[in-house]
Amino acid sequence: MKRVLLPVVQPPILGYQFFAFPLSIVLAHDKSLPWFYSNFIQICYDRRPDPPVPFTFYIHDHTLNPWLHVERLQRGTMGIIKRNIVDFIRDCLDDGLYCNLNVDEYFIPEREVYRKSHLSHDVLIHGYDVQEQTFQLTGFTDKHTFASTSVRFTDFEQAYHNIDVIDHQAVCDRIFLYKWNEAGQYDFDLTLVQETLEDYLLSRNTSNRFRMVASPWDHCDYGMKTYDALLEYFGQLLNGQAAFDIRHIHSVWEHKRLMSARISYMKEHSEQLIFSDDELASSMELERLALNARNLMLKYYLHSNPESVTRIMRYLEEIAAKEKLFIKKLLDQLSHSKIFSF
């Protein structure tokens, strides 16, 4: 009996699955690392009321990278071609295509809302088993881990079609098909790293760089300025004016952790660029502070102690002050590098 299982790895960015899913595919291949470490430097905070994604990494298009072939469909297109969704996805997987789409997780085992309440959420399907009559998919489980789980074909079909009868249909109508592009090419881009770090330090609107294809995101704060927005959010949380959202501080931690990994990567792969131990130590200190703040947010979730939020705000102020000095020093170090080959 036929079984297909396309490779995925645990990605270093998990705060939002629309980043995690493409990264879980491309980072299964080390040749994608130069692209990865050249990007995911800038962050942005959406100032609009109740935005779907308040705070995360800024990147122009989360699906766009040299290592992915991407096809975009609308759910309505499936009605036009009149294909059974299970058969369609199995055919895609046979051709090496991963499928990223929204389903009603009421029908998906090992999800927090399974058989409890209806929730539209995105999943990445990366395999199937004909004998077991199951799909293999990745996403956040009821144990709050990002993992691969299975769902029976019949339950998946219900989960897919039930999107039509639950709320917020407007944001659930896209289907992404991803395929690893073996012919992709990308060299580590030191100039891009320097420019984006400058954008981050000076809180410049990085979306202006893509104004030929999309209007700039003028509704966002960028880089260092996001600390003001984060402090405002936690002040509102402390006063009962905002809802609990772990994603804010989790994204701060992921950003600092990725910067440490980026510096280690550059140290390992360049003989010309010499970092002192101070740069890596400084980045790891920022990562440690951010992790402490994230752990306090989890503590607040369990015990609702206002002191946890107050301490998070103090951590954010300390991180902002130290990071400003760190980025300035890092940019100075990079500006003295004349040769950088990967």
mmCIF file of C-alpha atoms in Angstrom:
data_model
loop_
_atom_site.group_PDB
_atom_site.id
_atom_site.type_symbol
_atom_site.label_atom_id
_atom_site.label_comp_id
_atom_site.label_asym_id
_atom_site.label_seq_id
_atom_site.Cartn_x
_atom_site.Cartn_y
_atom_site.Cartn_z
ATOM 1 C CA MET A 1 0.000 0.000 0.000
ATOM 2 C CA LYS A 2 1.337 3.405 -0.968
ATOM 3 C CA ARG A 3 2.948 5.772 1.548
ATOM 4 C CA VAL A 4 4.490 9.209 0.866
ATOM 5 C CA LEU A 5 6.352 11.284 3.459
ATOM 6 C CA LEU A 6 8.031 14.524 2.376
ATOM 7 C CA PRO A 7 10.807 15.781 4.697
ATOM 8 C CA VAL A 8 10.260 18.559 7.235
ATOM 9 C CA VAL A 9 12.415 19.847 10.108
ATOM 10 C CA GLN A 10 11.739 21.847 13.249
ATOM 11 C CA PRO A 11 12.165 25.481 12.106
ATOM 12 C CA PRO A 12 13.804 28.151 14.302
ATOM 13 C CA ILE A 13 10.814 30.498 13.850
ATOM 14 C CA LEU A 14 7.578 29.139 15.302
ATOM 15 C CA GLY A 15 5.698 32.203 16.524
ATOM 16 C CA TYR A 16 3.638 32.213 13.335
ATOM 17 C CA GLN A 17 3.046 29.117 11.251
ATOM 18 C CA PHE A 18 3.077 31.040 7.957
ATOM 19 C CA PHE A 19 6.825 31.464 8.582
ATOM 20 C CA ALA A 20 7.307 28.045 10.156
ATOM 21 C CA PHE A 21 5.835 25.994 7.314
ATOM 22 C CA PRO A 22 8.045 27.198 4.418
ATOM 23 C CA LEU A 23 11.089 27.182 6.707
ATOM 24 C CA SER A 24 10.385 23.624 7.834
ATOM 25 C CA ILE A 25 10.750 22.620 4.173
ATOM 26 C CA VAL A 26 13.742 24.644 2.992
ATOM 27 C CA LEU A 27 15.828 24.279 6.171
ATOM 28 C CA ALA A 28 15.812 20.523 5.704
ATOM 29 C CA HIS A 29 18.575 21.396 3.209
ATOM 30 C CA ASP A 30 21.753 23.140 4.418
ATOM 31 C CA LYS A 31 22.177 24.932 1.082
ATOM 32 C CA SER A 32 19.288 27.242 2.110
ATOM 33 C CA LEU A 33 21.179 28.597 5.138
ATOM 34 C CA PRO A 34 22.920 31.509 3.322
ATOM 35 C CA TRP A 35 19.495 32.848 2.311
ATOM 36 C CA PHE A 36 18.019 32.277 5.762
ATOM 37 C CA TYR A 37 20.802 34.062 7.630
ATOM 38 C CA SER A 38 20.733 36.970 5.165
ATOM 39 C CA ASN A 39 17.101 37.595 6.105
ATOM 40 C CA PHE A 40 14.852 37.666 9.183
ATOM 41 C CA ILE A 41 16.570 40.666 10.763
ATOM 42 C CA GLN A 42 13.919 43.383 10.690
ATOM 43 C CA ILE A 43 10.802 43.229 12.886
ATOM 44 C CA CYS A 44 7.579 45.228 12.803
ATOM 45 C CA TYR A 45 4.640 46.059 15.064
ATOM 46 C CA ASP A 46 1.274 46.665 13.406
ATOM 47 C CA ARG A 47 -0.337 49.751 14.942
ATOM 48 C CA ARG A 48 -3.791 49.157 13.443
ATOM 49 C CA PRO A 49 -6.647 48.090 15.766
ATOM 50 C CA ASP A 50 -6.850 44.290 16.197
ATOM 51 C CA PRO A 51 -4.443 43.302 13.391
ATOM 52 C CA PRO A 52 -4.249 39.569 12.562
ATOM 53 C CA VAL A 53 -0.457 39.627 13.026
ATOM 54 C CA PRO A 54 0.459 42.295 15.607
ATOM 55 C CA PHE A 55 4.216 41.747 15.942
ATOM 56 C CA THR A 56 6.714 39.541 14.153
ATOM 57 C CA PHE A 57 9.621 39.458 11.720
ATOM 58 C CA TYR A 58 9.247 41.701 8.683
ATOM 59 C CA ILE A 59 9.698 40.083 5.303
ATOM 60 C CA HIS A 60 8.064 41.205 2.082
ATOM 61 C CA ASP A 61 6.566 37.818 1.172
ATOM 62 C CA HIS A 62 6.881 34.858 3.530
ATOM 63 C CA THR A 63 6.519 32.379 0.648
ATOM 64 C CA LEU A 64 9.179 33.956 -1.562
ATOM 65 C CA ASN A 65 12.631 32.434 -1.447
ATOM 66 C CA PRO A 66 15.013 30.844 -3.970
ATOM 67 C CA TRP A 67 14.450 27.331 -2.676
ATOM 68 C CA LEU A 68 10.681 27.064 -3.050
ATOM 69 C CA HIS A 69 8.478 26.629 -6.066
ATOM 70 C CA VAL A 70 5.147 28.120 -4.957
ATOM 71 C CA GLU A 71 1.681 27.789 -6.438
ATOM 72 C CA ARG A 72 -1.192 29.825 -5.002
ATOM 73 C CA LEU A 73 -4.797 28.707 -5.305
ATOM 74 C CA GLN A 74 -8.101 29.885 -3.903
ATOM 75 C CA ARG A 75 -10.599 27.491 -2.379
ATOM 76 C CA GLY A 76 -13.016 28.569 -5.097
ATOM 77 C CA THR A 77 -10.633 27.174 -7.692
ATOM 78 C CA MET A 78 -11.155 23.701 -6.228
ATOM 79 C CA GLY A 79 -14.862 24.109 -6.953
ATOM 80 C CA ILE A 80 -14.086 25.043 -10.551
ATOM 81 C CA ILE A 81 -11.860 22.041 -11.212
ATOM 82 C CA LYS A 82 -14.277 19.786 -9.260
ATOM 83 C CA ARG A 83 -11.606 17.644 -7.597
ATOM 84 C CA ASN A 84 -12.085 15.776 -4.364
ATOM 85 C CA ILE A 85 -9.768 17.501 -1.894
ATOM 86 C CA VAL A 86 -8.289 14.234 -0.582
ATOM 87 C CA ASP A 87 -7.458 12.968 -4.060
ATOM 88 C CA PHE A 88 -6.077 16.374 -5.056
ATOM 89 C CA ILE A 89 -3.700 16.566 -2.085
ATOM 90 C CA ARG A 90 -2.545 12.978 -2.559
ATOM 91 C CA ASP A 91 -1.704 13.775 -6.185
ATOM 92 C CA CYS A 92 0.187 16.887 -5.044
ATOM 93 C CA LEU A 93 2.215 14.891 -2.525
ATOM 94 C CA ASP A 94 3.013 12.308 -5.204
ATOM 95 C CA ASP A 95 4.558 15.156 -7.193
ATOM 96 C CA GLY A 96 6.589 16.426 -4.221
ATOM 97 C CA LEU A 97 4.210 19.287 -3.407
ATOM 98 C CA TYR A 98 3.487 20.165 0.225
ATOM 99 C CA CYS A 99 0.021 21.634 0.844
ATOM 100 C CA ASN A 100 -0.571 24.561 3.220
ATOM 101 C CA LEU A 101 -4.231 25.470 3.788
ATOM 102 C CA ASN A 102 -6.789 26.266 6.460
ATOM 103 C CA VAL A 103 -9.012 23.632 8.028
ATOM 104 C CA ASP A 104 -11.482 23.488 10.909
ATOM 105 C CA GLU A 105 -9.388 22.000 13.720
ATOM 106 C CA TYR A 106 -12.527 20.681 15.414
ATOM 107 C CA PHE A 107 -11.970 17.610 13.205
ATOM 108 C CA ILE A 108 -8.152 17.389 13.600
ATOM 109 C CA PRO A 109 -6.876 15.048 16.377
ATOM 110 C CA GLU A 110 -4.260 16.295 18.825
ATOM 111 C CA ARG A 111 -5.417 19.884 18.517
ATOM 112 C CA GLU A 112 -6.560 21.944 21.511
ATOM 113 C CA VAL A 113 -10.046 22.461 20.059
ATOM 114 C CA TYR A 114 -10.504 18.872 18.811
ATOM 115 C CA ARG A 115 -14.188 17.923 19.183
ATOM 116 C CA LYS A 116 -14.655 20.959 21.467
ATOM 117 C CA SER A 117 -15.049 24.063 19.308
ATOM 118 C CA HIS A 118 -14.668 25.192 15.712
ATOM 119 C CA LEU A 119 -11.490 27.023 14.719
ATOM 120 C CA SER A 120 -10.023 27.802 11.325
ATOM 121 C CA HIS A 121 -6.273 27.249 11.420
ATOM 122 C CA ASP A 122 -3.515 26.570 8.919
ATOM 123 C CA VAL A 123 -1.761 23.214 8.568
ATOM 124 C CA LEU A 124 1.013 21.869 6.360
ATOM 125 C CA ILE A 125 0.343 18.454 4.837
ATOM 126 C CA HIS A 126 3.536 16.578 4.045
ATOM 127 C CA GLY A 127 2.540 12.928 3.699
ATOM 128 C CA TYR A 128 -0.126 10.264 3.436
ATOM 129 C CA ASP A 129 -0.592 6.558 4.081
ATOM 130 C CA VAL A 130 -3.101 4.635 1.978
ATOM 131 C CA GLN A 131 -3.229 1.638 4.314
ATOM 132 C CA GLU A 132 -3.939 3.808 7.353
ATOM 133 C CA GLN A 133 -6.104 6.191 5.284
ATOM 134 C CA THR A 134 -4.359 9.174 6.880
ATOM 135 C CA PHE A 135 -2.597 12.409 6.039
ATOM 136 C CA GLN A 136 0.503 13.507 7.931
ATOM 137 C CA LEU A 137 0.461 17.203 8.838
ATOM 138 C CA THR A 138 2.460 19.653 10.923
ATOM 139 C CA GLY A 139 1.265 22.367 13.258
ATOM 140 C CA PHE A 140 0.807 23.193 16.932
ATOM 141 C CA THR A 141 -0.660 20.346 18.953
ATOM 142 C CA ASP A 142 -2.759 20.241 22.116
ATOM 143 C CA LYS A 143 0.529 19.815 23.994
ATOM 144 C CA HIS A 144 1.677 23.217 22.648
ATOM 145 C CA THR A 145 4.423 21.645 20.555
ATOM 146 C CA PHE A 146 5.079 22.094 16.850
ATOM 147 C CA ALA A 147 4.926 18.518 15.607
ATOM 148 C CA SER A 148 3.801 16.130 12.906
ATOM 149 C CA THR A 149 0.512 14.318 13.561
ATOM 150 C CA SER A 150 -1.980 12.310 11.518
ATOM 151 C CA VAL A 151 -5.633 12.701 10.550
ATOM 152 C CA ARG A 152 -7.909 10.277 8.749
ATOM 153 C CA PHE A 153 -8.903 11.174 5.195
ATOM 154 C CA THR A 154 -12.599 11.323 6.158
ATOM 155 C CA ASP A 155 -11.967 13.692 9.076
ATOM 156 C CA PHE A 156 -9.698 15.867 6.974
ATOM 157 C CA GLU A 157 -12.348 16.189 4.283
ATOM 158 C CA GLN A 158 -14.836 17.376 6.914
ATOM 159 C CA ALA A 159 -12.259 19.788 8.322
ATOM 160 C CA TYR A 160 -11.650 21.235 4.871
ATOM 161 C CA HIS A 161 -15.300 21.708 3.886
ATOM 162 C CA ASN A 162 -16.436 23.006 7.267
ATOM 163 C CA ILE A 163 -14.455 26.203 6.706
ATOM 164 C CA ASP A 164 -17.390 27.233 4.520
ATOM 165 C CA VAL A 165 -19.759 27.303 7.509
ATOM 166 C CA ILE A 166 -17.633 28.878 10.251
ATOM 167 C CA ASP A 167 -16.634 32.520 10.684
ATOM 168 C CA HIS A 168 -13.780 34.568 9.156
ATOM 169 C CA GLN A 169 -14.016 32.903 5.756
ATOM 170 C CA ALA A 170 -12.292 35.904 4.205
ATOM 171 C CA VAL A 171 -8.885 34.937 5.641
ATOM 172 C CA CYS A 172 -9.208 31.192 5.044
ATOM 173 C CA ASP A 173 -9.522 30.962 1.291
ATOM 174 C CA ARG A 174 -5.910 30.502 0.204
ATOM 175 C CA ILE A 175 -4.118 27.271 -0.607
ATOM 176 C CA PHE A 176 -0.332 27.264 -1.001
ATOM 177 C CA LEU A 177 1.501 24.439 -2.718
ATOM 178 C CA TYR A 178 5.235 24.299 -1.960
ATOM 179 C CA LYS A 179 7.925 22.261 -3.679
ATOM 180 C CA TRP A 180 11.638 22.161 -2.904
ATOM 181 C CA ASN A 181 13.569 23.836 -5.718
ATOM 182 C CA GLU A 182 16.842 21.969 -6.062
ATOM 183 C CA ALA A 183 18.075 24.508 -8.649
ATOM 184 C CA GLY A 184 17.805 27.447 -6.230
ATOM 185 C CA GLN A 185 20.855 29.642 -5.698
ATOM 186 C CA TYR A 186 21.685 32.276 -3.088
ATOM 187 C CA ASP A 187 24.984 33.478 -1.609
ATOM 188 C CA PHE A 188 25.161 34.985 1.831
ATOM 189 C CA ASP A 189 24.534 38.724 1.378
ATOM 190 C CA LEU A 190 26.623 40.789 3.787
ATOM 191 C CA THR A 191 25.412 44.050 2.221
ATOM 192 C CA LEU A 192 21.802 43.076 2.838
ATOM 193 C CA VAL A 193 22.621 42.164 6.441
ATOM 194 C CA GLN A 194 24.297 45.539 6.979
ATOM 195 C CA GLU A 195 21.457 47.488 5.345
ATOM 196 C CA THR A 196 18.770 45.672 7.291
ATOM 197 C CA LEU A 197 20.632 46.076 10.574
ATOM 198 C CA GLU A 198 20.806 49.812 9.848
ATOM 199 C CA ASP A 199 17.070 49.821 9.133
ATOM 200 C CA TYR A 200 16.554 48.032 12.442
ATOM 201 C CA LEU A 201 18.768 50.381 14.439
ATOM 202 C CA LEU A 202 17.234 53.533 12.922
ATOM 203 C CA SER A 203 13.667 52.131 12.898
ATOM 204 C CA ARG A 204 13.411 52.692 9.146
ATOM 205 C CA ASN A 205 10.442 51.367 7.178
ATOM 206 C CA THR A 206 12.014 48.438 5.323
ATOM 207 C CA SER A 207 8.842 47.922 3.289
ATOM 208 C CA ASN A 208 9.802 51.048 1.312
ATOM 209 C CA ARG A 209 12.363 48.848 -0.448
ATOM 210 C CA PHE A 210 9.508 46.972 -2.151
ATOM 211 C CA ARG A 211 7.363 49.945 -3.176
ATOM 212 C CA MET A 212 7.603 48.997 -6.894
ATOM 213 C CA VAL A 213 5.464 45.907 -6.220
ATOM 214 C CA ALA A 214 3.442 46.889 -3.122
ATOM 215 C CA SER A 215 2.458 49.975 -1.170
ATOM 216 C CA PRO A 216 4.688 50.497 1.902
ATOM 217 C CA TRP A 217 3.394 49.351 5.281
ATOM 218 C CA ASP A 218 3.070 52.791 6.843
ATOM 219 C CA HIS A 219 0.863 51.373 9.609
ATOM 220 C CA CYS A 220 3.807 49.643 11.311
ATOM 221 C CA ASP A 221 6.643 50.537 13.661
ATOM 222 C CA TYR A 222 9.987 48.958 12.796
ATOM 223 C CA GLY A 223 13.157 47.844 14.534
ATOM 224 C CA MET A 224 14.107 49.593 17.780
ATOM 225 C CA LYS A 225 10.892 51.606 17.781
ATOM 226 C CA THR A 226 8.888 48.411 18.327
ATOM 227 C CA TYR A 227 10.063 48.376 21.946
ATOM 228 C CA ASP A 228 7.851 51.415 22.613
ATOM 229 C CA ALA A 229 4.886 49.582 21.109
ATOM 230 C CA LEU A 230 5.653 46.440 23.112
ATOM 231 C CA LEU A 231 5.916 48.404 26.349
ATOM 232 C CA GLU A 232 2.602 50.040 25.534
ATOM 233 C CA TYR A 233 1.012 46.620 24.994
ATOM 234 C CA PHE A 234 2.315 45.226 28.287
ATOM 235 C CA GLY A 235 1.156 48.375 30.085
ATOM 236 C CA GLN A 236 -2.311 47.779 28.681
ATOM 237 C CA LEU A 237 -2.134 44.110 29.685
ATOM 238 C CA LEU A 238 -1.204 45.161 33.209
ATOM 239 C CA ASN A 239 -4.211 47.508 33.331
ATOM 240 C CA GLY A 240 -6.643 44.967 31.927
ATOM 241 C CA GLN A 241 -6.956 46.815 28.606
ATOM 242 C CA ALA A 242 -5.357 44.123 26.413
ATOM 243 C CA ALA A 243 -5.673 40.373 26.077
ATOM 244 C CA PHE A 244 -2.918 37.872 26.874
ATOM 245 C CA ASP A 245 -0.781 37.108 23.809
ATOM 246 C CA ILE A 246 2.354 34.994 24.233
ATOM 247 C CA ARG A 247 3.375 35.651 20.622
ATOM 248 C CA HIS A 248 4.735 39.136 21.338
ATOM 249 C CA ILE A 249 7.466 38.136 23.756
ATOM 250 C CA HIS A 250 8.011 34.799 22.019
ATOM 251 C CA SER A 251 8.862 36.687 18.816
ATOM 252 C CA VAL A 252 11.310 38.894 20.739
ATOM 253 C CA TRP A 253 13.065 35.756 21.981
ATOM 254 C CA GLU A 254 13.124 34.158 18.515
ATOM 255 C CA HIS A 255 14.635 37.351 17.086
ATOM 256 C CA LYS A 256 17.475 37.409 19.649
ATOM 257 C CA ARG A 257 18.071 33.658 19.332
ATOM 258 C CA LEU A 258 18.308 33.963 15.560
ATOM 259 C CA MET A 259 20.782 36.838 15.819
ATOM 260 C CA SER A 260 23.057 34.662 17.976
ATOM 261 C CA ALA A 261 22.790 31.849 15.428
ATOM 262 C CA ARG A 262 23.538 34.298 12.599
ATOM 263 C CA ILE A 263 26.735 35.513 14.252
ATOM 264 C CA SER A 264 27.853 31.927 14.916
ATOM 265 C CA TYR A 265 27.156 31.114 11.262
ATOM 266 C CA MET A 266 29.196 34.084 10.032
ATOM 267 C CA LYS A 267 32.080 33.249 12.379
ATOM 268 C CA GLU A 268 32.127 29.651 11.166
ATOM 269 C CA HIS A 269 31.926 30.381 7.441
ATOM 270 C CA SER A 270 34.218 33.365 6.984
ATOM 271 C CA GLU A 271 37.965 33.497 7.426
ATOM 272 C CA GLN A 272 38.045 37.229 6.642
ATOM 273 C CA LEU A 273 35.405 38.389 9.113
ATOM 274 C CA ILE A 274 36.785 38.140 12.613
ATOM 275 C CA PHE A 275 34.387 38.567 15.509
ATOM 276 C CA SER A 276 35.690 38.889 19.006
ATOM 277 C CA ASP A 277 34.076 36.797 21.698
ATOM 278 C CA ASP A 278 32.284 39.966 22.816
ATOM 279 C CA GLU A 279 29.888 40.059 19.843
ATOM 280 C CA LEU A 280 28.672 36.517 20.351
ATOM 281 C CA ALA A 281 28.563 36.946 24.123
ATOM 282 C CA SER A 282 26.490 40.125 23.749
ATOM 283 C CA SER A 283 24.032 38.463 21.411
ATOM 284 C CA MET A 284 23.698 35.473 23.727
ATOM 285 C CA GLU A 285 23.093 37.807 26.671
ATOM 286 C CA LEU A 286 20.225 39.439 24.761
ATOM 287 C CA GLU A 287 18.887 35.975 23.964
ATOM 288 C CA ARG A 288 19.059 35.025 27.669
ATOM 289 C CA LEU A 289 17.204 38.159 28.766
ATOM 290 C CA ALA A 290 14.513 37.604 26.156
ATOM 291 C CA LEU A 291 14.075 33.988 27.263
ATOM 292 C CA ASN A 292 13.687 35.143 30.862
ATOM 293 C CA ALA A 293 10.978 37.555 29.751
ATOM 294 C CA ARG A 294 9.232 34.823 27.763
ATOM 295 C CA ASN A 295 9.289 32.499 30.772
ATOM 296 C CA LEU A 296 7.724 35.241 32.880
ATOM 297 C CA MET A 297 4.910 35.503 30.337
ATOM 298 C CA LEU A 298 4.218 31.798 30.766
ATOM 299 C CA LYS A 299 4.273 32.294 34.526
ATOM 300 C CA TYR A 300 1.765 35.130 34.170
ATOM 301 C CA TYR A 301 -0.475 32.840 32.106
ATOM 302 C CA LEU A 302 -0.512 30.299 34.942
ATOM 303 C CA HIS A 303 -0.795 32.615 37.940
ATOM 304 C CA SER A 304 -1.920 36.069 36.654
ATOM 305 C CA ASN A 305 0.607 37.784 38.889
ATOM 306 C CA PRO A 306 0.955 41.452 37.800
ATOM 307 C CA GLU A 307 4.566 41.476 39.023
ATOM 308 C CA SER A 308 5.462 39.152 36.124
ATOM 309 C CA VAL A 309 4.301 41.754 33.598
ATOM 310 C CA THR A 310 6.159 44.519 35.429
ATOM 311 C CA ARG A 311 9.352 42.463 35.295
ATOM 312 C CA ILE A 312 8.828 41.749 31.573
ATOM 313 C CA MET A 313 8.654 45.494 30.951
ATOM 314 C CA ARG A 314 11.912 46.002 32.842
ATOM 315 C CA TYR A 315 13.517 43.248 30.776
ATOM 316 C CA LEU A 316 12.360 44.903 27.545
ATOM 317 C CA GLU A 317 13.871 48.229 28.601
ATOM 318 C CA GLU A 318 17.170 46.489 29.429
ATOM 319 C CA ILE A 319 17.163 44.548 26.162
ATOM 320 C CA ALA A 320 16.485 47.691 24.130
ATOM 321 C CA ALA A 321 19.336 49.615 25.762
ATOM 322 C CA LYS A 322 21.843 46.780 25.379
ATOM 323 C CA GLU A 323 20.764 45.887 21.874
ATOM 324 C CA LYS A 324 21.228 49.432 20.630
ATOM 325 C CA LEU A 325 24.880 49.339 21.705
ATOM 326 C CA PHE A 326 25.281 45.810 20.352
ATOM 327 C CA ILE A 327 23.918 46.650 16.872
ATOM 328 C CA LYS A 328 26.127 49.743 16.637
ATOM 329 C CA LYS A 329 29.204 47.697 17.498
ATOM 330 C CA LEU A 330 28.209 44.918 15.120
ATOM 331 C CA LEU A 331 27.714 47.352 12.238
ATOM 332 C CA ASP A 332 31.104 48.875 12.926
ATOM 333 C CA GLN A 333 32.676 45.414 12.813
ATOM 334 C CA LEU A 334 30.913 44.531 9.548
ATOM 335 C CA SER A 335 31.874 47.813 7.894
ATOM 336 C CA HIS A 336 35.553 46.869 8.258
ATOM 337 C CA SER A 337 35.060 43.625 6.354
ATOM 338 C CA LYS A 338 36.172 43.994 2.742
ATOM 339 C CA ILE A 339 35.914 40.337 1.721
ATOM 340 C CA PHE A 340 33.120 38.023 2.711
ATOM 341 C CA SER A 341 32.804 34.772 0.817
ATOM 342 C CA PHE A 342 30.490 31.855 1.519
#
